[in-house]
PDB file of C-alpha atoms in Angstrom:
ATOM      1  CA  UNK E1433    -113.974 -61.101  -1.498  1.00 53.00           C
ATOM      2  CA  UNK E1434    -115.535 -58.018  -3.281  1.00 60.00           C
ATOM      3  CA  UNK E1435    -117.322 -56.562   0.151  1.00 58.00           C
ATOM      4  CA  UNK E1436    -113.587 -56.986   1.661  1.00 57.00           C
ATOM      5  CA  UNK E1437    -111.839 -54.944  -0.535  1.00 56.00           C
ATOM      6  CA  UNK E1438    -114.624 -52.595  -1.000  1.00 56.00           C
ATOM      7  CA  UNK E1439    -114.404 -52.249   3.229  1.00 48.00           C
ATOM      8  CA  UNK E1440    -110.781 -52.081   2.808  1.00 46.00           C
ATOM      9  CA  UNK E1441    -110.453 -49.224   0.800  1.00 56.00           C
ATOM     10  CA  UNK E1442    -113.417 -47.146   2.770  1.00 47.00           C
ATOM     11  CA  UNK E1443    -111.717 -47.895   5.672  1.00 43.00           C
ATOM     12  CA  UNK E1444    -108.359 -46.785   3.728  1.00 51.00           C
ATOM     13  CA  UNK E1445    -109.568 -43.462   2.822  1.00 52.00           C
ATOM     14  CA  UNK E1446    -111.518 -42.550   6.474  1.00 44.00           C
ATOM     15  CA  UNK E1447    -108.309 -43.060   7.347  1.00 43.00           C
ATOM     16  CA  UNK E1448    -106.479 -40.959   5.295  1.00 47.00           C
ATOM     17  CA  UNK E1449    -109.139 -38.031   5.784  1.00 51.00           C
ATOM     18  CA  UNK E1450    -108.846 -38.697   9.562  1.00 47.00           C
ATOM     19  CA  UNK E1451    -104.830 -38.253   9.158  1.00 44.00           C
ATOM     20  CA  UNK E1452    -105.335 -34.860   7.213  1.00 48.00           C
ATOM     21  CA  UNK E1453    -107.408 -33.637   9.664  1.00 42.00           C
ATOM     22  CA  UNK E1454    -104.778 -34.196  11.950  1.00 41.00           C
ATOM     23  CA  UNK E1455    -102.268 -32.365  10.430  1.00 45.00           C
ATOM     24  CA  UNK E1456    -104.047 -29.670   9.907  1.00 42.00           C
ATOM     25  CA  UNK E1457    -105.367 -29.574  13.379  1.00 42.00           C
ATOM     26  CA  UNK E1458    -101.606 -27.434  14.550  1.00 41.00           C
ATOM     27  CA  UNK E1459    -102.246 -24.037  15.276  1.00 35.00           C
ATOM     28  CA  UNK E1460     -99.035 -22.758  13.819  1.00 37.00           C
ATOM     29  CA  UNK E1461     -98.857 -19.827  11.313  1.00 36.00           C
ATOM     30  CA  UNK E1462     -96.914 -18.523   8.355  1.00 37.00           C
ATOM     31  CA  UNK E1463     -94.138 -16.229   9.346  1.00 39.00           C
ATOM     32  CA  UNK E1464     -92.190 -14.720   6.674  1.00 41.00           C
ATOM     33  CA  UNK E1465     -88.224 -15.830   6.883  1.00 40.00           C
ATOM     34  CA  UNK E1466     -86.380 -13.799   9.166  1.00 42.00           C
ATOM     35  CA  UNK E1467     -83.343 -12.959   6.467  1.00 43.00           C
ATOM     36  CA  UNK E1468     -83.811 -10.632   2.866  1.00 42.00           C
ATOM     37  CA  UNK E1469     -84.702 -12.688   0.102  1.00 43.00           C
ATOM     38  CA  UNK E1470     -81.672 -12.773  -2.743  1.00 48.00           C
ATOM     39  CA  UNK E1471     -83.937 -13.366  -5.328  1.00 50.00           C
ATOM     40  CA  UNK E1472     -87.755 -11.799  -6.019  1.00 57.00           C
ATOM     41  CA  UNK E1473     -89.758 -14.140  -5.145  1.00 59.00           C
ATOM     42  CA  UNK E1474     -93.025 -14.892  -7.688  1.00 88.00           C
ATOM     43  CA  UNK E1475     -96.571 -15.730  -6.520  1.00 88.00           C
ATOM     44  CA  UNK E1476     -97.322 -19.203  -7.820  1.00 91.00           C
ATOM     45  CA  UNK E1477    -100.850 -18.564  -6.633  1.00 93.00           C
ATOM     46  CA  UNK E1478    -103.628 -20.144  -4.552  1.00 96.00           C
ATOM     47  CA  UNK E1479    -104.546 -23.804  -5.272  1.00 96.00           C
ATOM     48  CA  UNK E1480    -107.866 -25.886  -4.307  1.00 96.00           C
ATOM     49  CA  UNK E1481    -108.749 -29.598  -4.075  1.00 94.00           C
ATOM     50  CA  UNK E1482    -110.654 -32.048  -1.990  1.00 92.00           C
ATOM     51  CA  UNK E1483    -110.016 -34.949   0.193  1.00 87.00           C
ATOM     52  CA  UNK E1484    -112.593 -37.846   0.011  1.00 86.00           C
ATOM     53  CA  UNK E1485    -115.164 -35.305  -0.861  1.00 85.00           C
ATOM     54  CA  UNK E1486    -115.004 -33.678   2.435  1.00 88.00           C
ATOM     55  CA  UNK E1487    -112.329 -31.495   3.572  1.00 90.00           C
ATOM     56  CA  UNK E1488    -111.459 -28.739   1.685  1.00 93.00           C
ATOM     57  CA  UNK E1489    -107.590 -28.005   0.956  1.00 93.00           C
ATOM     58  CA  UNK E1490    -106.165 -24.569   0.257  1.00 95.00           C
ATOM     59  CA  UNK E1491    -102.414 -24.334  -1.065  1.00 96.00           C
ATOM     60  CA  UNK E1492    -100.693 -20.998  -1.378  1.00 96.00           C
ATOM     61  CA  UNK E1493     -97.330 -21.125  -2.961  1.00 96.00           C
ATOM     62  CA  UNK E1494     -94.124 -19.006  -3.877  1.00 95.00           C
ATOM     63  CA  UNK E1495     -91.454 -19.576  -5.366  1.00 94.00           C
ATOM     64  CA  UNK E1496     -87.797 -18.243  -4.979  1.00 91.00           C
ATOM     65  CA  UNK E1497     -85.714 -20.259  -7.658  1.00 89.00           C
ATOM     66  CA  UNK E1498     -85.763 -23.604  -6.791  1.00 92.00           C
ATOM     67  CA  UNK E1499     -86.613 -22.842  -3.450  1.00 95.00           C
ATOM     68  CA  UNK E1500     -90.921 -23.067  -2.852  1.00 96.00           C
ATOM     69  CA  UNK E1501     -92.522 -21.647   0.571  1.00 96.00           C
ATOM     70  CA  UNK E1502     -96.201 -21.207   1.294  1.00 96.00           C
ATOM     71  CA  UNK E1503     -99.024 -22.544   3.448  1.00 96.00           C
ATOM     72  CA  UNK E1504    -101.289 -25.320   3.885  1.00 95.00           C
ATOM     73  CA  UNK E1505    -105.093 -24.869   5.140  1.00 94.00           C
ATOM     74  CA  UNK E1506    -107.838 -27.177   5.513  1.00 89.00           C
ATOM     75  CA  UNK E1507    -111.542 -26.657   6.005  1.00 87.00           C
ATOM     76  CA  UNK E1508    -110.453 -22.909   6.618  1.00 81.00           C
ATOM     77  CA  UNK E1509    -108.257 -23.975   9.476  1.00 85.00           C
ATOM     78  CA  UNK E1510    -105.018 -22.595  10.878  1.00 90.00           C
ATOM     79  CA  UNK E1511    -101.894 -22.364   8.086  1.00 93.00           C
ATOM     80  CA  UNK E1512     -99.421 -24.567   8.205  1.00 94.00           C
ATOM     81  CA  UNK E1513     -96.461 -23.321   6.762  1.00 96.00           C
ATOM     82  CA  UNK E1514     -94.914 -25.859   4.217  1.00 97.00           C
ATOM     83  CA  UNK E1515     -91.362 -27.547   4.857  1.00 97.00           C
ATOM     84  CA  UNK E1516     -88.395 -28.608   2.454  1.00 97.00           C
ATOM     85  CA  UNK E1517     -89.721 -26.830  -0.629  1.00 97.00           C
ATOM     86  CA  UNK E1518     -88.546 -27.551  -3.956  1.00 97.00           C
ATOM     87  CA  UNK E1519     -89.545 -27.040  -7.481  1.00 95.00           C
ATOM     88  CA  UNK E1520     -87.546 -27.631 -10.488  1.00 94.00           C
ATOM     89  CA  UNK E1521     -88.866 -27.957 -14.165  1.00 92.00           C
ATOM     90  CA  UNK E1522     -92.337 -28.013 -12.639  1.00 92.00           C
ATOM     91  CA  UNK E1523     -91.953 -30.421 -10.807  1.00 96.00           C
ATOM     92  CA  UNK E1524     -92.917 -29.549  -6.960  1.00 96.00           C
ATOM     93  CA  UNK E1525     -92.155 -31.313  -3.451  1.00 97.00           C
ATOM     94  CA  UNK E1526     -92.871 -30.450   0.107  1.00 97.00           C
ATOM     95  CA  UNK E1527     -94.227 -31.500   3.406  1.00 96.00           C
ATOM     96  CA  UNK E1528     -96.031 -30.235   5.906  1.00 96.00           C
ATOM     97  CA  UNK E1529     -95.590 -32.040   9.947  1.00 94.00           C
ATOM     98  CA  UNK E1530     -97.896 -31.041  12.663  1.00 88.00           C
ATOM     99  CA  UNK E1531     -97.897 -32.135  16.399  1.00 86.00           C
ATOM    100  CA  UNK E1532    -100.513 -34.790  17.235  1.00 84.00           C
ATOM    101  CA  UNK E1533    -100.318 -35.564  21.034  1.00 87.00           C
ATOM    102  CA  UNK E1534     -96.957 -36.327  22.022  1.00 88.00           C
ATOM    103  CA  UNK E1535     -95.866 -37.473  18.563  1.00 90.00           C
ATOM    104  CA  UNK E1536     -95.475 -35.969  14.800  1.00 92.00           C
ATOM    105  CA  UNK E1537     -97.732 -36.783  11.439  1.00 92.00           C
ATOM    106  CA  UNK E1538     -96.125 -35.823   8.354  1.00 93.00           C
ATOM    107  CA  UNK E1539     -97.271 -35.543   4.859  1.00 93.00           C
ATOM    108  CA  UNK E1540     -95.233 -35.666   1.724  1.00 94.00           C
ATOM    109  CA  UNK E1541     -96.779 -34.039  -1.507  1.00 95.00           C
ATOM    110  CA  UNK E1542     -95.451 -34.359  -4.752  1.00 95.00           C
ATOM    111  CA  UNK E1543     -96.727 -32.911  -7.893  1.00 96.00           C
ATOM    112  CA  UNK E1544     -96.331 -31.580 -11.901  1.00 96.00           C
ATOM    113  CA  UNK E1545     -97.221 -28.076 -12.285  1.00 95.00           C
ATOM    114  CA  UNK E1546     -99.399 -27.784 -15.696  1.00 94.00           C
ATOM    115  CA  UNK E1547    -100.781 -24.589 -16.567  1.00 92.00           C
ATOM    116  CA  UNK E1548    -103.632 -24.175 -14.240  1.00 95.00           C
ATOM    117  CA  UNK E1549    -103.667 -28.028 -12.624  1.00 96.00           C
ATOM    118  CA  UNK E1550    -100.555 -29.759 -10.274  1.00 96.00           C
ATOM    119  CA  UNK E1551    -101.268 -33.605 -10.716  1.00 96.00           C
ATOM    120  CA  UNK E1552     -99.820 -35.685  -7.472  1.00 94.00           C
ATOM    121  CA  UNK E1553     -99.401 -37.591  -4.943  1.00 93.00           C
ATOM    122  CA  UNK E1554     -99.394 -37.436  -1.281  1.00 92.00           C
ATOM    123  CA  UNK E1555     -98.200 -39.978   1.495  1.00 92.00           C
ATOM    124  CA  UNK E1556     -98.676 -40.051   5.513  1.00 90.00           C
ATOM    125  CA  UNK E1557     -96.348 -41.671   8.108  1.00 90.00           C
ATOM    126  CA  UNK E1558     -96.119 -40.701  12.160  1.00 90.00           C
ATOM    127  CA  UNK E1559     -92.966 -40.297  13.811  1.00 89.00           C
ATOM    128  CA  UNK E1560     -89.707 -40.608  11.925  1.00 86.00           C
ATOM    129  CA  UNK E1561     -89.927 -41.055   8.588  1.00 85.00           C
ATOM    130  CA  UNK E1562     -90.227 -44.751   7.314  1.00 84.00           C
ATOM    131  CA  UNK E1563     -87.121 -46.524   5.226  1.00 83.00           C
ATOM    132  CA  UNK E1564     -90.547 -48.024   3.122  1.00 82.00           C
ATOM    133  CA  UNK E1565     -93.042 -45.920   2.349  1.00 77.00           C
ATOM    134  CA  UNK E1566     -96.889 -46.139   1.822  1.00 76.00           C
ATOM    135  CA  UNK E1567     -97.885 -45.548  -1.640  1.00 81.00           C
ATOM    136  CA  UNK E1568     -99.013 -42.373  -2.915  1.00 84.00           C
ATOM    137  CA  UNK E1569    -102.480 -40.930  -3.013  1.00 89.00           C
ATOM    138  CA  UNK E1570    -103.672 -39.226  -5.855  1.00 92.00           C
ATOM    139  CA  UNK E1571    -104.694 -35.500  -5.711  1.00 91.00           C
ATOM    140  CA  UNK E1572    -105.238 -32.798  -8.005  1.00 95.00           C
ATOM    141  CA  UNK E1573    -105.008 -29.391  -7.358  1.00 96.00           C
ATOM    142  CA  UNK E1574    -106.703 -26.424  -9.256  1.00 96.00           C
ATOM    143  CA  UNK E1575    -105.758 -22.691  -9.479  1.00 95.00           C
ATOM    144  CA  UNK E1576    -108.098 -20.122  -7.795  1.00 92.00           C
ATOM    145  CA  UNK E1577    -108.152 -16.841  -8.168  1.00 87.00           C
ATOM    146  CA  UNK E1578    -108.855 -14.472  -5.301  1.00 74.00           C
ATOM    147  CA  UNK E1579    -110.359 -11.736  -5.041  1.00 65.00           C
TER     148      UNK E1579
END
């Protein structure tokens, strides 16, 4: 029973890796909005974790009120601009979808901005979004400064 749920879970995370990779295969770019911000808008910073170890994930994030824009790259790959952005209290949502063959992946982040860590979660579904949900995997993001 032990080797099963030990084969289980690497096969859960290859997966999950595999699925990242995926969305951030897109080639789009950031493009800045097309209308005047109200509102300044303040540089949350960059942000850095891993997945599994092995691909490298870059967040950079503003905020505008409650409003939160910014870009997704992994392994140095294209940005993906980030979708539905929110943030209130410190508490942060967003997605980010990218084209896979003829058909959409989509993941969900959701985190608590602390000082110099967001603790989270992300999920992954294709297509339309699911009435029932996987769970979430953990991640933790750190601030990095750039030069």
């Amino acid at each position: 029973m032990d080797a099963s749920r030990a084969s289980l879970k690497w096969f859960r995370n290859a997966l999950l890796t595999m699925v990242a990779v995926l969305i951030l295969a897109g080639t789009g770019s950031a493009e800045p909005p097309s209308t005047p911000a109200r509102r300044p808008s303040r540089d949350l910073g960059t942000w850095k974790w891993t997945v599994n170890k092995n691909l490298a994930m870059t967040l950079r994030l503003k905020r505008q009120g409650g409003r939160l824009s910014g870009v997704l790259i992994g392994n140095d790959g294209p940005e993906t601009p980030i979708e539905d952005g929110k943030i209130d209290d410190g508490i942060l949502t967003f997605k980010v979808t990218n084209t896979v063959g003829k058909g959409e992946v989509t993941a969900e982040y959701a985190g608590i901005l602390a000082g110099n860590v967001i603790n989270g979660g992300m999920r992954v579904y294709f297509g339309v979004r699911p009435k029932t949900l996987p769970g979430y995997m953990p991640w933790q993001a750190k601030r990095f400064k750039e030069n």
